[in-house]
Each structure stands twice: as structure tokens, then as C-alpha cells.
PDB file of N, CA and C in Angstrom:
ATOM      1  N   MET A1141       0.823  -1.191   0.000  1.00  0.00           N
ATOM      2  CA  MET A1141       0.000   0.000   0.000  1.00  0.00           C
ATOM      3  C   MET A1141       0.868   1.258   0.000  1.00  0.00           C
ATOM      4  N   ARG A1142       1.939   1.204   0.765  1.00  0.00           N
ATOM      5  CA  ARG A1142       2.798   2.389   0.815  1.00  0.00           C
ATOM      6  C   ARG A1142       3.419   2.689  -0.544  1.00  0.00           C
ATOM      7  N   SER A1143       3.840   1.625  -1.226  1.00  0.00           N
ATOM      8  CA  SER A1143       4.462   1.862  -2.536  1.00  0.00           C
ATOM      9  C   SER A1143       3.434   2.399  -3.534  1.00  0.00           C
ATOM     10  N   ALA A1144       2.199   1.912  -3.454  1.00  0.00           N
ATOM     11  CA  ALA A1144       1.143   2.419  -4.342  1.00  0.00           C
ATOM     12  C   ALA A1144       0.877   3.892  -4.057  1.00  0.00           C
ATOM     13  N   LEU A1145       0.802   4.251  -2.791  1.00  0.00           N
ATOM     14  CA  LEU A1145       0.573   5.647  -2.420  1.00  0.00           C
ATOM     15  C   LEU A1145       1.728   6.522  -2.892  1.00  0.00           C
ATOM     16  N   GLU A1146       2.949   6.024  -2.762  1.00  0.00           N
ATOM     17  CA  GLU A1146       4.107   6.791  -3.212  1.00  0.00           C
ATOM     18  C   GLU A1146       4.078   6.994  -4.726  1.00  0.00           C
ATOM     19  N   GLU A1147       3.649   5.974  -5.474  1.00  0.00           N
ATOM     20  CA  GLU A1147       3.536   6.120  -6.931  1.00  0.00           C
ATOM     21  C   GLU A1147       2.498   7.182  -7.293  1.00  0.00           C
ATOM     22  N   ILE A1148       1.417   7.233  -6.540  1.00  0.00           N
ATOM     23  CA  ILE A1148       0.386   8.247  -6.793  1.00  0.00           C
ATOM     24  C   ILE A1148       0.926   9.629  -6.468  1.00  0.00           C
ATOM     25  N   ARG A1149       1.550   9.761  -5.312  1.00  0.00           N
ATOM     26  CA  ARG A1149       2.068  11.067  -4.888  1.00  0.00           C
ATOM     27  C   ARG A1149       3.157  11.582  -5.819  1.00  0.00           C
ATOM     28  N   SER A1150       4.012  10.685  -6.290  1.00  0.00           N
ATOM     29  CA  SER A1150       5.139  11.113  -7.129  1.00  0.00           C
ATOM     30  C   SER A1150       4.722  11.420  -8.570  1.00  0.00           C
ATOM     31  N   GLY A1151       3.536  10.953  -8.954  1.00  0.00           N
ATOM     32  CA  GLY A1151       3.081  11.155 -10.324  1.00  0.00           C
ATOM     33  C   GLY A1151       3.411   9.986 -11.238  1.00  0.00           C
ATOM     34  N   LYS A1152       4.152   8.990 -10.727  1.00  0.00           N
ATOM     35  CA  LYS A1152       4.510   7.824 -11.540  1.00  0.00           C
ATOM     36  C   LYS A1152       3.264   7.088 -12.013  1.00  0.00           C
ATOM     37  N   PHE A1153       2.281   6.920 -11.138  1.00  0.00           N
ATOM     38  CA  PHE A1153       1.050   6.222 -11.519  1.00  0.00           C
ATOM     39  C   PHE A1153       0.383   6.926 -12.699  1.00  0.00           C
ATOM     40  N   ALA A1154       0.268   8.238 -12.634  1.00  0.00           N
ATOM     41  CA  ALA A1154      -0.376   9.000 -13.712  1.00  0.00           C
ATOM     42  C   ALA A1154       0.416   8.883 -15.009  1.00  0.00           C
ATOM     43  N   ARG A1155       1.737   8.970 -14.921  1.00  0.00           N
ATOM     44  CA  ARG A1155       2.568   8.841 -16.128  1.00  0.00           C
ATOM     45  C   ARG A1155       2.398   7.458 -16.755  1.00  0.00           C
ATOM     46  N   ASP A1156       2.434   6.418 -15.918  1.00  0.00           N
ATOM     47  CA  ASP A1156       2.260   5.049 -16.423  1.00  0.00           C
ATOM     48  C   ASP A1156       0.873   4.862 -17.030  1.00  0.00           C
ATOM     49  N   PHE A1157      -0.135   5.437 -16.388  1.00  0.00           N
ATOM     50  CA  PHE A1157      -1.516   5.327 -16.858  1.00  0.00           C
ATOM     51  C   PHE A1157      -1.663   5.976 -18.232  1.00  0.00           C
ATOM     52  N   ILE A1158      -1.116   7.151 -18.386  1.00  0.00           N
ATOM     53  CA  ILE A1158      -1.187   7.873 -19.658  1.00  0.00           C
ATOM     54  C   ILE A1158      -0.420   7.113 -20.739  1.00  0.00           C
ATOM     55  N   CYS A1159       0.749   6.597 -20.393  1.00  0.00           N
ATOM     56  CA  CYS A1159       1.548   5.824 -21.349  1.00  0.00           C
ATOM     57  C   CYS A1159       0.781   4.580 -21.790  1.00  0.00           C
ATOM     58  N   GLU A1160       0.143   3.897 -20.853  1.00  0.00           N
ATOM     59  CA  GLU A1160      -0.654   2.709 -21.170  1.00  0.00           C
ATOM     60  C   GLU A1160      -1.763   3.068 -22.153  1.00  0.00           C
ATOM     61  N   LYS A1161      -2.434   4.169 -21.905  1.00  0.00           N
ATOM     62  CA  LYS A1161      -3.519   4.613 -22.790  1.00  0.00           C
ATOM     63  C   LYS A1161      -2.995   4.921 -24.187  1.00  0.00           C
ATOM     64  N   GLU A1162      -1.896   5.609 -24.245  1.00  0.00           N
ATOM     65  CA  GLU A1162      -1.357   6.045 -25.533  1.00  0.00           C
ATOM     66  C   GLU A1162      -0.748   4.907 -26.350  1.00  0.00           C
ATOM     67  N   THR A1163      -0.422   3.801 -25.701  1.00  0.00           N
ATOM     68  CA  THR A1163       0.220   2.688 -26.415  1.00  0.00           C
ATOM     69  C   THR A1163      -0.725   1.523 -26.658  1.00  0.00           C
ATOM     70  N   GLY A1164      -2.030   1.742 -26.531  1.00  0.00           N
ATOM     71  CA  GLY A1164      -2.996   0.722 -26.917  1.00  0.00           C
ATOM     72  C   GLY A1164      -3.551  -0.132 -25.800  1.00  0.00           C
ATOM     73  N   GLN A1165      -3.253   0.176 -24.576  1.00  0.00           N
ATOM     74  CA  GLN A1165      -3.829  -0.506 -23.404  1.00  0.00           C
ATOM     75  C   GLN A1165      -3.577  -2.015 -23.383  1.00  0.00           C
ATOM     76  N   HIS A1166      -2.427  -2.450 -23.860  1.00  0.00           N
ATOM     77  CA  HIS A1166      -2.135  -3.883 -23.913  1.00  0.00           C
ATOM     78  C   HIS A1166      -2.101  -4.509 -22.518  1.00  0.00           C
ATOM     79  N   ARG A1167      -1.488  -3.822 -21.569  1.00  0.00           N
ATOM     80  CA  ARG A1167      -1.421  -4.358 -20.201  1.00  0.00           C
ATOM     81  C   ARG A1167      -2.826  -4.453 -19.606  1.00  0.00           C
ATOM     82  N   TYR A1168      -3.626  -3.424 -19.802  1.00  0.00           N
ATOM     83  CA  TYR A1168      -5.006  -3.399 -19.294  1.00  0.00           C
ATOM     84  C   TYR A1168      -5.819  -4.563 -19.858  1.00  0.00           C
ATOM     85  N   VAL A1169      -5.729  -4.774 -21.161  1.00  0.00           N
ATOM     86  CA  VAL A1169      -6.475  -5.854 -21.809  1.00  0.00           C
ATOM     87  C   VAL A1169      -5.999  -7.209 -21.286  1.00  0.00           C
ATOM     88  N   ASN A1170      -4.690  -7.372 -21.120  1.00  0.00           N
ATOM     89  CA  ASN A1170      -4.166  -8.632 -20.588  1.00  0.00           C
ATOM     90  C   ASN A1170      -4.630  -8.872 -19.158  1.00  0.00           C
ATOM     91  N   LEU A1171      -4.655  -7.831 -18.343  1.00  0.00           N
ATOM     92  CA  LEU A1171      -5.138  -7.980 -16.967  1.00  0.00           C
ATOM     93  C   LEU A1171      -6.613  -8.367 -16.944  1.00  0.00           C
ATOM     94  N   LEU A1172      -7.413  -7.768 -17.814  1.00  0.00           N
ATOM     95  CA  LEU A1172      -8.830  -8.140 -17.910  1.00  0.00           C
ATOM     96  C   LEU A1172      -8.984  -9.604 -18.295  1.00  0.00           C
ATOM     97  N   ARG A1173      -8.223 -10.025 -19.280  1.00  0.00           N
ATOM     98  CA  ARG A1173      -8.302 -11.409 -19.759  1.00  0.00           C
ATOM     99  C   ARG A1173      -7.897 -12.379 -18.647  1.00  0.00           C
ATOM    100  N   GLU A1174      -6.814 -12.063 -17.943  1.00  0.00           N
ATOM    101  CA  GLU A1174      -6.370 -12.925 -16.843  1.00  0.00           C
ATOM    102  C   GLU A1174      -7.440 -13.013 -15.758  1.00  0.00           C
ATOM    103  N   ALA A1175      -8.059 -11.888 -15.437  1.00  0.00           N
ATOM    104  CA  ALA A1175      -9.101 -11.884 -14.404  1.00  0.00           C
ATOM    105  C   ALA A1175     -10.296 -12.725 -14.832  1.00  0.00           C
ATOM    106  N   GLU A1176     -10.674 -12.627 -16.099  1.00  0.00           N
ATOM    107  CA  GLU A1176     -11.820 -13.391 -16.598  1.00  0.00           C
ATOM    108  C   GLU A1176     -11.546 -14.886 -16.620  1.00  0.00           C
ATOM    109  N   GLU A1177     -10.287 -15.279 -16.777  1.00  0.00           N
ATOM    110  CA  GLU A1177      -9.925 -16.689 -16.849  1.00  0.00           C
ATOM    111  C   GLU A1177      -9.565 -17.279 -15.485  1.00  0.00           C
ATOM    112  N   HIS A1178      -9.571 -16.462 -14.446  1.00  0.00           N
ATOM    113  CA  HIS A1178      -9.211 -16.930 -13.105  1.00  0.00           C
ATOM    114  C   HIS A1178     -10.245 -17.943 -12.611  1.00  0.00           C
ATOM    115  N   PRO A1179      -9.807 -18.998 -11.922  1.00  0.00           N
ATOM    116  CA  PRO A1179     -10.742 -20.021 -11.429  1.00  0.00           C
ATOM    117  C   PRO A1179     -11.875 -19.467 -10.561  1.00  0.00           C
ATOM    118  N   ILE A1180     -11.642 -18.393  -9.834  1.00  0.00           N
ATOM    119  CA  ILE A1180     -12.704 -17.843  -8.977  1.00  0.00           C
ATOM    120  C   ILE A1180     -13.865 -17.342  -9.825  1.00  0.00           C
ATOM    121  N   GLU A1181     -13.586 -16.861 -11.034  1.00  0.00           N
ATOM    122  CA  GLU A1181     -14.659 -16.404 -11.921  1.00  0.00           C
ATOM    123  C   GLU A1181     -15.507 -17.574 -12.395  1.00  0.00           C
ATOM    124  N   LYS A1182     -14.857 -18.692 -12.695  1.00  0.00           N
ATOM    125  CA  LYS A1182     -15.599 -19.887 -13.113  1.00  0.00           C
ATOM    126  C   LYS A1182     -16.469 -20.398 -11.968  1.00  0.00           C
ATOM    127  N   ALA A1183     -15.925 -20.369 -10.753  1.00  0.00           N
ATOM    128  CA  ALA A1183     -16.709 -20.790  -9.585  1.00  0.00           C
ATOM    129  C   ALA A1183     -17.888 -19.844  -9.376  1.00  0.00           C
ATOM    130  N   GLY A1184     -17.674 -18.552  -9.574  1.00  0.00           N
ATOM    131  CA  GLY A1184     -18.745 -17.573  -9.418  1.00  0.00           C
ATOM    132  C   GLY A1184     -19.881 -17.800 -10.395  1.00  0.00           C
ATOM    133  N   VAL A1185     -19.540 -18.113 -11.632  1.00  0.00           N
ATOM    134  CA  VAL A1185     -20.572 -18.396 -12.638  1.00  0.00           C
ATOM    135  C   VAL A1185     -21.392 -19.601 -12.197  1.00  0.00           C
ATOM    136  N   ARG A1186     -20.703 -20.630 -11.734  1.00  0.00           N
ATOM    137  CA  ARG A1186     -21.402 -21.848 -11.297  1.00  0.00           C
ATOM    138  C   ARG A1186     -22.304 -21.559 -10.093  1.00  0.00           C
ATOM    139  N   LEU A1187     -21.779 -20.834  -9.113  1.00  0.00           N
ATOM    140  CA  LEU A1187     -22.570 -20.521  -7.920  1.00  0.00           C
ATOM    141  C   LEU A1187     -23.789 -19.673  -8.257  1.00  0.00           C
ATOM    142  N   ARG A1188     -23.606 -18.668  -9.098  1.00  0.00           N
ATOM    143  CA  ARG A1188     -24.747 -17.832  -9.476  1.00  0.00           C
ATOM    144  C   ARG A1188     -25.797 -18.645 -10.218  1.00  0.00           C
ATOM    145  N   GLY A1189     -25.358 -19.653 -10.965  1.00  0.00           N
ATOM    146  CA  GLY A1189     -26.296 -20.530 -11.655  1.00  0.00           C
ATOM    147  C   GLY A1189     -27.123 -21.369 -10.698  1.00  0.00           C
ATOM    148  N   LEU A1190     -26.586 -21.648  -9.525  1.00  0.00           N
ATOM    149  CA  LEU A1190     -27.299 -22.439  -8.521  1.00  0.00           C
ATOM    150  C   LEU A1190     -28.320 -21.616  -7.740  1.00  0.00           C
ATOM    151  N   MET A1191     -28.238 -20.314  -7.851  1.00  0.00           N
ATOM    152  CA  MET A1191     -29.146 -19.431  -7.119  1.00  0.00           C
ATOM    153  C   MET A1191     -30.417 -19.244  -7.937  1.00  0.00           C
ATOM    154  N   GLY A1192     -31.395 -20.107  -7.715  1.00  0.00           N
ATOM    155  CA  GLY A1192     -32.621 -20.107  -8.494  1.00  0.00           C
ATOM    156  C   GLY A1192     -33.434 -18.832  -8.388  1.00  0.00           C
ATOM    157  N   TRP A1193     -33.267 -18.089  -7.318  1.00  0.00           N
ATOM    158  CA  TRP A1193     -34.061 -16.876  -7.129  1.00  0.00           C
ATOM    159  C   TRP A1193     -33.507 -15.687  -7.908  1.00  0.00           C
ATOM    160  N   ARG A1194     -32.300 -15.810  -8.429  1.00  0.00           N
ATOM    161  CA  ARG A1194     -31.702 -14.699  -9.169  1.00  0.00           C
ATOM    162  C   ARG A1194     -32.245 -14.649 -10.584  1.00  0.00           C
ATOM    163  N   GLU A1195     -32.387 -13.454 -11.083  1.00  0.00           N
ATOM    164  CA  GLU A1195     -32.843 -13.246 -12.459  1.00  0.00           C
ATOM    165  C   GLU A1195     -31.755 -13.718 -13.423  1.00  0.00           C
ATOM    166  N   LYS A1196     -32.147 -14.453 -14.436  1.00  0.00           N
ATOM    167  CA  LYS A1196     -31.184 -14.914 -15.440  1.00  0.00           C
ATOM    168  C   LYS A1196     -30.789 -13.732 -16.317  1.00  0.00           C
ATOM    169  N   ARG A1197     -29.501 -13.588 -16.541  1.00  0.00           N
ATOM    170  CA  ARG A1197     -28.989 -12.506 -17.379  1.00  0.00           C
ATOM    171  C   ARG A1197     -28.072 -13.081 -18.439  1.00  0.00           C
ATOM    172  N   LYS A1198     -27.891 -12.310 -19.492  1.00  0.00           N
ATOM    173  CA  LYS A1198     -26.913 -12.692 -20.503  1.00  0.00           C
ATOM    174  C   LYS A1198     -25.527 -12.488 -19.900  1.00  0.00           C
ATOM    175  N   PRO A1199     -24.585 -13.377 -20.197  1.00  0.00           N
ATOM    176  CA  PRO A1199     -23.225 -13.148 -19.701  1.00  0.00           C
ATOM    177  C   PRO A1199     -22.619 -11.922 -20.369  1.00  0.00           C
ATOM    178  N   ALA A1200     -21.786 -11.235 -19.636  1.00  0.00           N
ATOM    179  CA  ALA A1200     -21.109 -10.057 -20.179  1.00  0.00           C
ATOM    180  C   ALA A1200     -20.137 -10.499 -21.265  1.00  0.00           C
ATOM    181  N   PRO A1201     -19.889  -9.653 -22.256  1.00  0.00           N
ATOM    182  CA  PRO A1201     -18.917 -10.018 -23.282  1.00  0.00           C
ATOM    183  C   PRO A1201     -17.532 -10.188 -22.663  1.00  0.00           C
ATOM    184  N   ALA A1202     -16.723 -11.043 -23.248  1.00  0.00           N
ATOM    185  CA  ALA A1202     -15.398 -11.337 -22.705  1.00  0.00           C
ATOM    186  C   ALA A1202     -14.552 -10.075 -22.592  1.00  0.00           C
ATOM    187  N   LEU A1203     -14.476  -9.319 -23.651  1.00  0.00           N
ATOM    188  CA  LEU A1203     -13.741  -8.061 -23.638  1.00  0.00           C
ATOM    189  C   LEU A1203     -14.567  -7.029 -24.384  1.00  0.00           C
ATOM    190  N   PRO A1204     -14.559  -5.788 -23.903  1.00  0.00           N
ATOM    191  CA  PRO A1204     -15.314  -4.763 -24.623  1.00  0.00           C
ATOM    192  C   PRO A1204     -14.702  -4.542 -26.001  1.00  0.00           C
ATOM    193  N   SER A1205     -15.541  -4.143 -26.935  1.00  0.00           N
ATOM    194  CA  SER A1205     -15.025  -3.849 -28.267  1.00  0.00           C
ATOM    195  C   SER A1205     -14.065  -2.682 -28.174  1.00  0.00           C
ATOM    196  N   ARG A1206     -13.192  -2.578 -29.129  1.00  0.00           N
ATOM    197  CA  ARG A1206     -12.169  -1.527 -29.109  1.00  0.00           C
ATOM    198  C   ARG A1206     -12.803  -0.143 -28.957  1.00  0.00           C
ATOM    199  N   SER A1207     -13.933   0.092 -29.623  1.00  0.00           N
ATOM    200  CA  SER A1207     -14.567   1.410 -29.562  1.00  0.00           C
ATOM    201  C   SER A1207     -15.248   1.655 -28.223  1.00  0.00           C
ATOM    202  N   ALA A1208     -15.578   0.597 -27.494  1.00  0.00           N
ATOM    203  CA  ALA A1208     -16.294   0.755 -26.233  1.00  0.00           C
ATOM    204  C   ALA A1208     -15.361   0.780 -25.031  1.00  0.00           C
ATOM    205  N   ARG A1209     -14.075   0.571 -25.234  1.00  0.00           N
ATOM    206  CA  ARG A1209     -13.143   0.548 -24.111  1.00  0.00           C
ATOM    207  C   ARG A1209     -13.034   1.925 -23.486  1.00  0.00           C
ATOM    208  N   PRO A1210     -12.887   1.953 -22.170  1.00  0.00           N
ATOM    209  CA  PRO A1210     -12.681   3.246 -21.524  1.00  0.00           C
ATOM    210  C   PRO A1210     -11.336   3.833 -21.946  1.00  0.00           C
ATOM    211  N   PHE A1211     -11.210   5.093 -21.871  1.00  0.00           N
ATOM    212  CA  PHE A1211      -9.979   5.829 -22.125  1.00  0.00           C
ATOM    213  C   PHE A1211      -9.613   5.903 -23.594  1.00  0.00           C
ATOM    214  N   GLY A1212     -10.561   5.688 -24.487  1.00  0.00           N
ATOM    215  CA  GLY A1212     -10.346   5.938 -25.904  1.00  0.00           C
ATOM    216  C   GLY A1212      -9.498   4.923 -26.630  1.00  0.00           C
ATOM    217  N   LYS A1213      -9.023   5.320 -27.755  1.00  0.00           N
ATOM    218  CA  LYS A1213      -8.196   4.557 -28.707  1.00  0.00           C
ATOM    219  C   LYS A1213      -8.900   3.365 -29.217  1.00  0.00           C
TER     220      LYS A1213
END
């Protein structure tokens, strides 16, 4: 936590964030993909399926389309 706070205070976080945006958000997309493929997500889908009282919904798309991604590009 301290290192994260220091990155925010020093401006490193903002510089890295802007660089990520300007270079096509490859790290962001990879992090999203890794999170979606994590075993806890598969368990969550299964558990939500067992909850009969919940409204059935369409699953979210795997990754947003390039035009719909936050932060442009």
C-alpha cells in the first residue's frame, strides 16, 4: 500500500496510466483477460447458476469492443 501511495504522490502512476492509454492498453487488456480466466470467476458463474431466485442474465462479453473501451483509442 505504501508503494502504491508513493507512486500516486510522485506522479509515476499517472505517467504510467497515460503511457498505457497512448500505447494501446495492452497491459489493461491482458489484466482483464487474466481476471476473466481466473478459477474464482468460473466458480462464481457456477454458484450464481445455482441461485434459483436470481434473475437470469446474458453473460457479459469477454472483452469490450475496441470502440467501447474506456480511455479511448
